[in-house]
Amino acid sequence: MEVKARAPGKIILAGEHAVVHGSTAVAAAIDLYTYVTLRLPLQSAAENNDRLTLQLKDLPWSFPGPLKEVIPFDSNTSTPASCSGDTLKSIAVLVEEQNIPEEKIWLSSGISTFLWLYTSIRGFNPATVIITTELPYGSGLGSSAAFCVALTSALIASSISDKTHREGWCSLDETNLELLNKWAFEGEKIIHGKPSGIDNTVSAYGNMIKFCSGEITRLQSNMPLRMLITNTKVGRNTKALVSGVSERTVRHPYAMKSVFNAVDSISKELAAIIQSKDEVSVTEKEESIKELMEINQGLLQSMGVSHSSIDTVIRTTLKHKLTSKLTGAGGGGCVLTLLPTGTVVDKAVEELESYGFQCFTASIGGNGAEICF
Ligand SMILES: Nc1ncnc2c1ncn2[C@@H]1O[C@H](COP(=O)(O)OP(=O)(O)OP(=O)(O)O)[C@@H](O)[C@H]1O
Ligand SMILES: C[C@@](O)(CCO)CC(=O)[O-]
Ligand SMILES: [Mg+2]
């Protein structure tokens, strides 16, 4: 039996980092996906195929023996719970023993998360899991969340009793969506340390959302919204950037509180503009969004999460009268540039690409997690 799932990446339009500290943020799904195929062995063939095999695009690899013998911790229950420190340590040792090549070591946190989510939801049952992605890793487009959401969608789908073949991708019902989003959040904790939950939530539910302390408001956009995405290709790690902001907050709690409050106002105003049905012209709305992005970028700079490569993108796009801000965790990664109606972006793209950056557009606000039998 085979189950497939896919989950989208995301952009954060406003509020990254501050959202970890209780501010509002606005995020939207994009049409770049992580795909998971879960192959379960036939009951009759189970004795001959008792392994768990994970095939990643970047690292084909399978466990050295039956899961029950290699996994040094108990499998979990059907309700989402956090991975304990001891279990995480055991998983880390197990992953270390797999001798992942040094140049692929950044995949370790993904593999640890895979092991924990898999055994928590499916126990020690054998399977082959194939994971591919269209998202750049560690670049601010939510590759970690799409990974956790697509994986938990496939794992949960494998236990749905009605597996009648249907044409194409279909969404999960609200109960399963809520369940997989909780599991994915627990997975994100292993990769991010202290995630706000916005990335897994927008990947699970899709569309555009306003998010504050776990509370989700689905937004209905009433204006065209086009963004150029520029990948600076400067690698970075969300966990380290999030903990850097927390350390700065411990050192300067009052100053940082003001920064987070300002970001909260920006996100709320942005959400209101996007949803507004007023007579205000699109051009005026775009002007307001541009200014809010500029202020948000300044505040991200003051949190210490920008980077010289991001500054280069901002300066370059400004020459073409376009406004940009980082998206996701920053420190390199991807930058968003608002493309107001009628913008011809070729010259700006040419210049950005001459620095070795990669530019692309993505459709914003599409579907969330989907499955296919
Ligand atoms: N398809 C995948 N297969 C295996 N591991 C993955 C996959 N996608 C993401 N990961 C794991 O997630 C890590 C990247 O997560 P990280 O949170 O640092 O970046 P991001 O999610 O791309 O960006 P952001 O959190 O800013 O949106 C990778 O180093 C890897 O461990
Ligand atoms: C940096 C951050 O705000 C967004 C990463 O996409 C972290 C989080 O909210 O979990
Ligand atoms: Mg991430």
CSV table of C-alpha atoms and ligand atoms in Angstrom, one decimal:
chain,number,residue,atom,x,y,z
A,1,MET,CA,0.0,0.0,0.0
A,2,GLU,CA,1.2,3.5,-0.8
A,3,VAL,CA,0.2,6.8,0.6
A,4,LYS,CA,1.5,10.2,-0.7
A,5,ALA,CA,1.4,13.6,1.0
A,6,ARG,CA,2.6,17.0,0.2
A,7,ALA,CA,2.9,20.2,2.2
A,8,PRO,CA,3.8,23.7,1.0
A,9,GLY,CA,6.6,26.1,2.0
A,10,LYS,CA,5.7,29.6,3.1
A,11,ILE,CA,6.7,33.2,3.1
A,12,ILE,CA,6.4,35.5,6.1
A,13,LEU,CA,5.1,38.9,5.0
A,14,ALA,CA,5.6,40.4,8.5
A,15,GLY,CA,6.4,39.4,12.0
A,16,GLU,CA,9.1,36.7,11.9
A,17,HIS,CA,11.1,36.4,15.2
A,18,ALA,CA,8.8,38.8,17.0
A,19,VAL,CA,6.1,36.1,16.7
A,20,VAL,CA,8.3,33.8,18.9
A,21,HIS,CA,7.9,36.4,21.6
A,22,GLY,CA,4.1,36.8,21.3
A,23,SER,CA,3.7,39.3,18.5
A,24,THR,CA,1.4,38.9,15.6
A,25,ALA,CA,2.8,37.7,12.2
A,26,VAL,CA,1.3,37.3,8.7
A,27,ALA,CA,2.3,34.3,6.6
A,28,ALA,CA,1.2,32.7,3.3
A,29,ALA,CA,1.7,29.3,1.7
A,30,ILE,CA,3.6,29.2,-1.6
A,31,ASP,CA,3.4,26.7,-4.4
A,32,LEU,CA,6.7,24.9,-3.7
A,33,TYR,CA,6.2,21.6,-1.9
A,34,THR,CA,7.8,18.8,0.1
A,35,TYR,CA,6.5,15.4,-1.0
A,36,VAL,CA,6.4,12.2,1.1
A,37,THR,CA,5.7,8.7,-0.2
A,38,LEU,CA,5.0,6.1,2.5
A,39,ARG,CA,5.2,2.5,1.2
A,40,LEU,CA,3.9,-0.1,3.6
A,41,PRO,CA,4.9,-3.7,3.0
A,42,LEU,CA,2.1,-6.2,2.3
A,43,GLN,CA,1.2,-8.2,5.5
A,44,SER,CA,2.3,-11.5,3.9
A,45,ALA,CA,5.7,-10.1,3.0
A,46,ALA,CA,6.3,-8.4,6.4
A,47,GLU,CA,8.8,-11.0,7.7
A,48,ASN,CA,11.1,-10.4,4.7
A,49,ASN,CA,10.9,-6.7,4.9
A,50,ASP,CA,11.1,-5.6,8.5
A,51,ARG,CA,13.1,-2.4,8.1
A,52,LEU,CA,12.4,1.2,8.1
A,53,THR,CA,14.0,2.8,5.1
A,54,LEU,CA,14.3,6.5,4.5
A,55,GLN,CA,15.2,7.8,1.1
A,56,LEU,CA,16.0,11.5,1.1
A,57,LYS,CA,16.9,13.2,-2.2
A,58,ASP,CA,20.2,14.1,-0.6
A,59,LEU,CA,20.9,11.0,1.4
A,60,PRO,CA,19.7,7.5,0.6
A,61,TRP,CA,19.9,5.5,3.8
A,62,SER,CA,18.3,2.7,5.7
A,63,PHE,CA,18.4,1.4,9.2
A,64,PRO,CA,20.8,-1.3,10.0
A,65,GLY,CA,18.2,-3.7,11.4
A,66,PRO,CA,14.6,-4.2,12.5
A,67,LEU,CA,13.4,-1.0,14.2
A,68,LYS,CA,12.6,-2.8,17.5
A,69,GLU,CA,16.2,-3.8,17.8
A,70,VAL,CA,17.8,-0.5,16.9
A,71,ILE,CA,15.5,2.1,18.4
A,72,PRO,CA,16.6,2.6,22.0
A,73,PHE,CA,13.4,4.3,23.3
A,74,ASP,CA,9.7,3.5,23.6
A,75,SER,CA,7.4,4.4,20.8
A,76,ASN,CA,4.8,7.0,21.8
A,77,THR,CA,1.0,7.1,21.9
A,78,SER,CA,-1.6,8.5,19.6
A,79,THR,CA,-1.7,11.9,21.2
A,80,PRO,CA,0.9,14.5,20.3
A,81,ALA,CA,3.5,15.1,23.0
A,82,SER,CA,6.9,16.7,23.2
A,83,CYS,CA,10.0,14.5,22.7
A,84,SER,CA,11.8,14.2,26.1
A,85,GLY,CA,15.4,15.3,26.5
A,86,ASP,CA,16.5,11.7,27.2
A,87,THR,CA,14.8,10.4,24.0
A,88,LEU,CA,16.3,13.2,22.0
A,89,LYS,CA,19.7,12.3,23.3
A,90,SER,CA,19.2,8.6,22.4
A,91,ILE,CA,18.0,9.6,18.9
A,92,ALA,CA,21.1,11.9,18.5
A,93,VAL,CA,23.4,9.0,19.4
A,94,LEU,CA,21.6,6.7,17.0
A,95,VAL,CA,21.8,9.3,14.2
A,96,GLU,CA,25.5,9.9,14.9
A,97,GLU,CA,26.2,6.2,14.6
A,98,GLN,CA,24.9,6.3,11.0
A,99,ASN,CA,28.0,8.2,9.9
A,100,ILE,CA,26.3,10.8,7.9
A,101,PRO,CA,29.0,12.5,5.7
A,102,GLU,CA,30.3,15.8,7.1
A,103,GLU,CA,28.9,17.8,4.1
A,104,LYS,CA,25.4,16.5,4.8
A,105,ILE,CA,25.5,16.9,8.6
A,106,TRP,CA,22.8,19.6,8.5
A,107,LEU,CA,20.4,16.8,7.6
A,108,SER,CA,20.9,15.2,11.1
A,109,SER,CA,18.1,17.3,12.8
A,110,GLY,CA,15.7,16.3,9.9
A,111,ILE,CA,16.6,12.6,10.4
A,112,SER,CA,16.2,12.8,14.2
A,113,THR,CA,12.8,14.5,13.7
A,114,PHE,CA,11.8,11.8,11.1
A,115,LEU,CA,12.7,9.0,13.5
A,116,TRP,CA,10.8,10.5,16.4
A,117,LEU,CA,7.7,11.4,14.4
A,118,TYR,CA,7.6,8.0,12.6
A,119,THR,CA,8.0,5.9,15.7
A,120,SER,CA,5.6,8.1,17.7
A,121,ILE,CA,2.8,7.8,15.2
A,122,ARG,CA,3.5,4.4,13.5
A,123,GLY,CA,5.4,2.6,16.2
A,124,PHE,CA,8.1,0.1,15.1
A,125,ASN,CA,6.3,-1.0,11.9
A,126,PRO,CA,8.4,-1.3,8.8
A,127,ALA,CA,8.0,1.0,5.8
A,128,THR,CA,9.9,2.8,3.1
A,129,VAL,CA,9.6,6.5,3.2
A,130,ILE,CA,10.7,8.6,0.2
A,131,ILE,CA,11.0,12.4,0.7
A,132,THR,CA,11.7,15.0,-2.0
A,133,THR,CA,11.4,18.7,-1.9
A,134,GLU,CA,11.2,21.7,-4.2
A,135,LEU,CA,12.2,24.0,-1.3
A,136,PRO,CA,15.7,25.2,-0.7
A,137,TYR,CA,16.9,24.0,2.8
A,138,GLY,CA,17.5,26.5,5.5
A,139,SER,CA,16.6,29.5,3.4
A,140,GLY,CA,13.5,31.0,5.2
A,141,LEU,CA,10.9,29.3,3.0
A,142,GLY,CA,9.9,26.9,5.8
A,143,SER,CA,11.6,23.7,4.5
A,144,SER,CA,11.6,22.3,8.1
A,145,ALA,CA,7.9,22.9,8.6
A,146,ALA,CA,6.9,21.5,5.2
A,147,PHE,CA,9.0,18.4,6.0
A,148,CYS,CA,7.2,17.9,9.4
A,149,VAL,CA,3.8,18.6,7.9
A,150,ALA,CA,4.1,16.4,4.9
A,151,LEU,CA,5.6,13.5,6.9
A,152,THR,CA,2.9,13.6,9.6
A,153,SER,CA,0.2,13.9,6.9
A,154,ALA,CA,1.4,10.7,5.3
A,155,LEU,CA,1.7,9.0,8.7
A,156,ILE,CA,-1.8,10.0,9.7
A,157,ALA,CA,-3.2,9.2,6.3
A,158,SER,CA,-1.8,5.7,6.5
A,159,SER,CA,-4.2,5.0,9.4
A,160,ILE,CA,-7.3,6.4,7.7
A,161,SER,CA,-9.5,3.4,7.1
A,162,ASP,CA,-11.1,4.6,3.9
A,163,LYS,CA,-8.3,4.4,1.4
A,164,THR,CA,-10.4,4.3,-1.7
A,165,HIS,CA,-8.4,5.6,-4.6
A,166,ARG,CA,-9.4,9.2,-5.6
A,167,GLU,CA,-8.1,11.2,-8.5
A,168,GLY,CA,-5.4,13.8,-7.5
A,169,TRP,CA,-4.6,15.5,-4.2
A,170,CYS,CA,-7.2,15.9,-1.6
A,171,SER,CA,-7.3,17.8,1.7
A,172,LEU,CA,-7.6,16.2,5.2
A,173,ASP,CA,-10.6,16.8,7.4
A,174,GLU,CA,-10.4,19.4,10.2
A,175,THR,CA,-9.8,16.8,12.9
A,176,ASN,CA,-6.9,15.2,11.1
A,177,LEU,CA,-5.5,18.7,10.1
A,178,GLU,CA,-5.5,19.8,13.7
A,179,LEU,CA,-3.8,16.5,14.8
A,180,LEU,CA,-1.1,16.6,12.1
A,181,ASN,CA,-0.4,20.2,12.9
A,182,LYS,CA,0.2,19.4,16.5
A,183,TRP,CA,2.6,16.6,15.6
A,184,ALA,CA,4.4,18.8,13.1
A,185,PHE,CA,4.8,21.5,15.8
A,186,GLU,CA,6.4,18.9,18.0
A,187,GLY,CA,8.7,18.0,15.1
A,188,GLU,CA,9.6,21.6,14.5
A,189,LYS,CA,10.7,21.8,18.1
A,190,ILE,CA,13.4,19.3,17.4
A,191,ILE,CA,14.7,21.3,14.5
A,192,HIS,CA,14.1,24.9,15.7
A,193,GLY,CA,14.4,24.7,19.5
A,194,LYS,CA,11.7,27.2,20.2
A,195,PRO,CA,9.3,27.6,17.2
A,196,SER,CA,6.3,29.8,17.3
A,197,GLY,CA,4.2,27.3,15.3
A,198,ILE,CA,3.5,29.8,12.5
A,199,ASP,CA,5.5,27.8,9.8
A,200,ASN,CA,3.8,24.4,10.5
A,201,THR,CA,0.4,26.0,10.8
A,202,VAL,CA,0.5,27.9,7.4
A,203,SER,CA,2.0,24.8,5.8
A,204,ALA,CA,-0.8,22.6,7.2
A,205,TYR,CA,-3.7,25.0,6.6
A,206,GLY,CA,-2.4,26.9,3.5
A,207,ASN,CA,-3.9,30.2,2.3
A,208,MET,CA,-2.8,33.3,4.2
A,209,ILE,CA,-2.9,33.5,8.0
A,210,LYS,CA,-2.5,36.0,10.8
A,211,PHE,CA,-0.9,34.2,13.8
A,212,CYS,CA,-0.4,35.2,17.4
A,213,SER,CA,0.5,32.9,20.3
A,214,GLY,CA,-1.0,29.9,18.6
A,215,GLU,CA,-4.2,31.7,17.6
A,216,ILE,CA,-4.9,31.5,13.8
A,217,THR,CA,-7.0,33.9,11.8
A,218,ARG,CA,-7.4,32.9,8.1
A,219,LEU,CA,-7.1,36.0,5.9
A,220,GLN,CA,-9.1,36.6,2.7
A,221,SER,CA,-6.9,38.8,0.5
A,222,ASN,CA,-8.8,41.5,-1.4
A,223,MET,CA,-5.9,42.8,-3.5
A,224,PRO,CA,-3.3,41.3,-5.8
A,225,LEU,CA,-0.1,40.5,-4.0
A,226,ARG,CA,3.0,39.6,-6.0
A,227,MET,CA,6.4,39.1,-4.5
A,228,LEU,CA,9.8,38.4,-6.0
A,229,ILE,CA,11.8,35.9,-3.9
A,230,THR,CA,15.5,36.2,-4.0
A,231,ASN,CA,17.6,33.4,-2.5
A,232,THR,CA,20.9,34.9,-1.4
A,233,LYS,CA,22.1,31.2,-1.0
A,234,VAL,CA,23.8,32.2,2.2
A,235,GLY,CA,23.2,29.2,4.4
A,236,ARG,CA,22.1,29.6,8.0
A,237,ASN,CA,20.2,27.8,10.7
A,238,THR,CA,16.9,29.0,12.1
A,239,LYS,CA,17.6,27.5,15.6
A,240,ALA,CA,20.7,29.6,16.0
A,241,LEU,CA,19.0,32.8,14.8
A,242,VAL,CA,16.0,32.3,17.1
A,243,SER,CA,18.2,31.7,20.1
A,244,GLY,CA,20.3,34.8,19.2
A,245,VAL,CA,17.2,37.0,19.4
A,246,SER,CA,16.2,35.4,22.7
A,247,GLU,CA,19.7,36.1,24.1
A,248,ARG,CA,19.4,39.8,23.0
A,249,THR,CA,16.0,39.9,24.7
A,250,VAL,CA,17.4,38.7,27.9
A,251,ARG,CA,20.1,41.4,27.8
A,252,HIS,CA,17.8,44.2,26.8
A,253,PRO,CA,14.2,43.2,27.8
A,254,TYR,CA,12.6,46.7,27.7
A,255,ALA,CA,14.2,47.8,24.4
A,256,MET,CA,13.3,44.4,22.7
A,257,LYS,CA,9.7,44.6,24.1
A,258,SER,CA,9.3,47.9,22.2
A,259,VAL,CA,10.7,46.3,19.1
A,260,PHE,CA,8.2,43.3,19.4
A,261,ASN,CA,5.3,45.7,20.0
A,262,ALA,CA,6.2,47.7,16.9
A,263,VAL,CA,6.3,44.5,14.8
A,264,ASP,CA,2.9,43.5,16.3
A,265,SER,CA,1.4,46.8,15.0
A,266,ILE,CA,2.9,46.3,11.6
A,267,SER,CA,1.5,42.8,11.2
A,268,LYS,CA,-2.0,43.9,12.3
A,269,GLU,CA,-1.9,46.9,9.9
A,270,LEU,CA,-0.7,44.7,7.1
A,271,ALA,CA,-3.4,42.1,7.6
A,272,ALA,CA,-6.0,44.9,7.7
A,273,ILE,CA,-4.8,46.4,4.4
A,274,ILE,CA,-4.7,43.0,2.6
A,275,GLN,CA,-8.3,42.2,3.7
A,276,SER,CA,-9.7,45.7,3.3
A,277,LYS,CA,-12.7,46.2,1.0
A,278,ASP,CA,-12.5,50.0,1.2
A,279,GLU,CA,-12.5,52.2,-1.9
A,280,VAL,CA,-8.7,52.8,-1.3
A,281,SER,CA,-6.9,52.3,-4.6
A,282,VAL,CA,-4.5,49.3,-5.0
A,283,THR,CA,-1.7,51.7,-5.6
A,284,GLU,CA,-2.3,53.3,-2.2
A,285,LYS,CA,-2.5,49.9,-0.5
A,286,GLU,CA,0.8,48.9,-2.2
A,287,GLU,CA,2.5,52.1,-1.0
A,288,SER,CA,1.4,51.3,2.6
A,289,ILE,CA,2.6,47.7,2.3
A,290,LYS,CA,6.0,49.0,1.0
A,291,GLU,CA,6.4,51.3,4.0
A,292,LEU,CA,5.4,48.6,6.5
A,293,MET,CA,7.9,46.2,4.9
A,294,GLU,CA,10.6,48.9,5.2
A,295,ILE,CA,9.9,49.4,8.9
A,296,ASN,CA,9.7,45.7,9.6
A,297,GLN,CA,13.1,45.2,7.9
A,298,GLY,CA,14.6,47.9,10.1
A,299,LEU,CA,13.3,46.2,13.2
A,300,LEU,CA,14.6,42.8,12.0
A,301,GLN,CA,18.0,44.6,11.6
A,302,SER,CA,17.7,45.7,15.2
A,303,MET,CA,17.0,42.1,16.3
A,304,GLY,CA,20.4,41.2,14.7
A,305,VAL,CA,19.0,38.8,12.1
A,306,SER,CA,19.8,40.6,8.9
A,307,HIS,CA,23.0,39.9,6.8
A,308,SER,CA,25.2,41.8,4.3
A,309,SER,CA,23.7,39.6,1.5
A,310,ILE,CA,20.2,40.8,2.5
A,311,ASP,CA,21.5,44.4,2.5
A,312,THR,CA,22.8,43.9,-1.0
A,313,VAL,CA,19.4,42.7,-2.2
A,314,ILE,CA,17.7,45.7,-0.5
A,315,ARG,CA,20.1,48.2,-2.0
A,316,THR,CA,19.8,46.6,-5.5
A,317,THR,CA,16.0,46.5,-5.6
A,318,LEU,CA,15.8,50.1,-4.2
A,319,LYS,CA,17.8,51.3,-7.2
A,320,HIS,CA,14.8,50.0,-9.2
A,321,LYS,CA,12.4,51.7,-6.8
A,322,LEU,CA,11.4,48.4,-5.2
A,323,THR,CA,11.1,47.6,-1.5
A,324,SER,CA,12.4,44.4,0.1
A,325,LYS,CA,12.6,42.6,3.5
A,326,LEU,CA,14.0,39.3,4.7
A,327,THR,CA,11.6,36.5,5.1
A,328,GLY,CA,11.8,33.6,7.6
A,329,ALA,CA,14.7,33.5,10.0
A,330,GLY,CA,17.1,35.8,8.1
A,331,GLY,CA,20.9,35.6,8.5
A,332,GLY,CA,21.0,35.1,4.7
A,333,GLY,CA,18.4,32.9,3.1
A,334,CYS,CA,15.5,34.5,1.1
A,335,VAL,CA,14.4,38.1,0.7
A,336,LEU,CA,10.9,39.3,-0.5
A,337,THR,CA,10.5,42.2,-2.9
A,338,LEU,CA,7.0,43.6,-3.3
A,339,LEU,CA,6.1,43.8,-7.0
A,340,PRO,CA,3.4,46.5,-7.3
A,341,THR,CA,0.9,46.1,-10.1
A,342,GLY,CA,2.6,46.6,-13.5
A,343,THR,CA,6.2,46.2,-12.3
A,344,VAL,CA,8.6,45.0,-14.9
A,345,VAL,CA,11.2,43.3,-12.9
A,346,ASP,CA,13.7,42.0,-15.5
A,347,LYS,CA,16.4,44.6,-14.9
A,348,ALA,CA,16.4,44.2,-11.2
A,349,VAL,CA,16.5,40.4,-11.6
A,350,GLU,CA,19.4,40.6,-14.0
A,351,GLU,CA,21.3,42.7,-11.5
A,352,LEU,CA,20.5,40.4,-8.5
A,353,GLU,CA,21.5,37.4,-10.5
A,354,SER,CA,24.8,39.0,-11.4
A,355,TYR,CA,25.7,38.8,-7.7
A,356,GLY,CA,25.0,35.0,-7.8
A,357,PHE,CA,21.6,35.2,-6.2
A,358,GLN,CA,18.6,33.2,-7.4
A,359,CYS,CA,15.3,35.0,-8.2
A,360,PHE,CA,11.9,33.4,-8.7
A,361,THR,CA,8.2,34.2,-8.1
A,362,ALA,CA,5.8,31.8,-6.5
A,363,SER,CA,2.1,31.8,-6.3
A,364,ILE,CA,0.9,33.0,-2.8
A,365,GLY,CA,-1.9,31.7,-0.7
A,366,GLY,CA,-2.5,28.2,-2.1
A,367,ASN,CA,-3.5,24.9,-0.5
A,368,GLY,CA,-2.0,23.5,2.6
A,369,ALA,CA,-1.3,19.8,3.4
A,370,GLU,CA,-2.8,17.3,1.0
A,371,ILE,CA,-2.8,13.5,0.6
A,372,CYS,CA,-3.2,11.1,-2.2
A,373,PHE,CA,-4.0,7.3,-2.1
B,1,LIG,N1,13.2,17.5,2.8
B,1,LIG,C1,14.0,17.4,3.9
B,1,LIG,N2,14.6,16.3,4.2
B,1,LIG,C2,15.3,16.2,5.4
B,1,LIG,N3,15.5,17.2,6.3
B,1,LIG,C3,14.9,18.4,6.0
B,1,LIG,C4,14.1,18.6,4.8
B,1,LIG,N4,13.7,19.8,4.8
B,1,LIG,C5,14.2,20.4,5.9
B,1,LIG,N5,14.9,19.5,6.6
B,1,LIG,C6,15.6,19.8,7.9
B,1,LIG,O1,15.3,21.1,8.3
B,1,LIG,C7,16.6,21.9,8.4
B,1,LIG,C8,16.3,23.3,7.9
B,1,LIG,O2,15.4,24.0,8.7
B,1,LIG,P1,15.5,25.5,9.2
B,1,LIG,O3,14.4,25.7,10.0
B,1,LIG,O4,16.9,25.8,9.6
B,1,LIG,O5,15.3,26.3,7.8
B,1,LIG,P2,14.0,26.5,6.9
B,1,LIG,O6,12.9,25.8,7.6
B,1,LIG,O7,14.2,26.2,5.5
B,1,LIG,O8,13.8,28.1,7.1
B,1,LIG,P3,12.8,28.9,8.0
B,1,LIG,O9,12.7,28.2,9.3
B,1,LIG,O10,13.5,30.3,8.2
B,1,LIG,O11,11.6,29.1,7.3
B,1,LIG,C9,17.6,21.2,7.5
B,1,LIG,O12,18.9,21.4,7.9
B,1,LIG,C10,17.1,19.7,7.7
B,1,LIG,O13,17.7,19.2,8.9
B,2,LIG,C1,12.1,33.0,12.8
B,2,LIG,C2,10.7,32.5,12.9
B,2,LIG,O1,9.8,33.5,13.4
B,2,LIG,C3,10.1,32.1,11.5
B,2,LIG,C4,10.9,31.1,10.7
B,2,LIG,O2,10.3,30.9,9.5
B,2,LIG,C5,10.7,31.3,13.8
B,2,LIG,C6,9.4,30.8,14.3
B,2,LIG,O3,8.4,31.6,14.3
B,2,LIG,O4,9.2,29.7,14.7
B,3,MG,MG,12.4,26.1,9.6
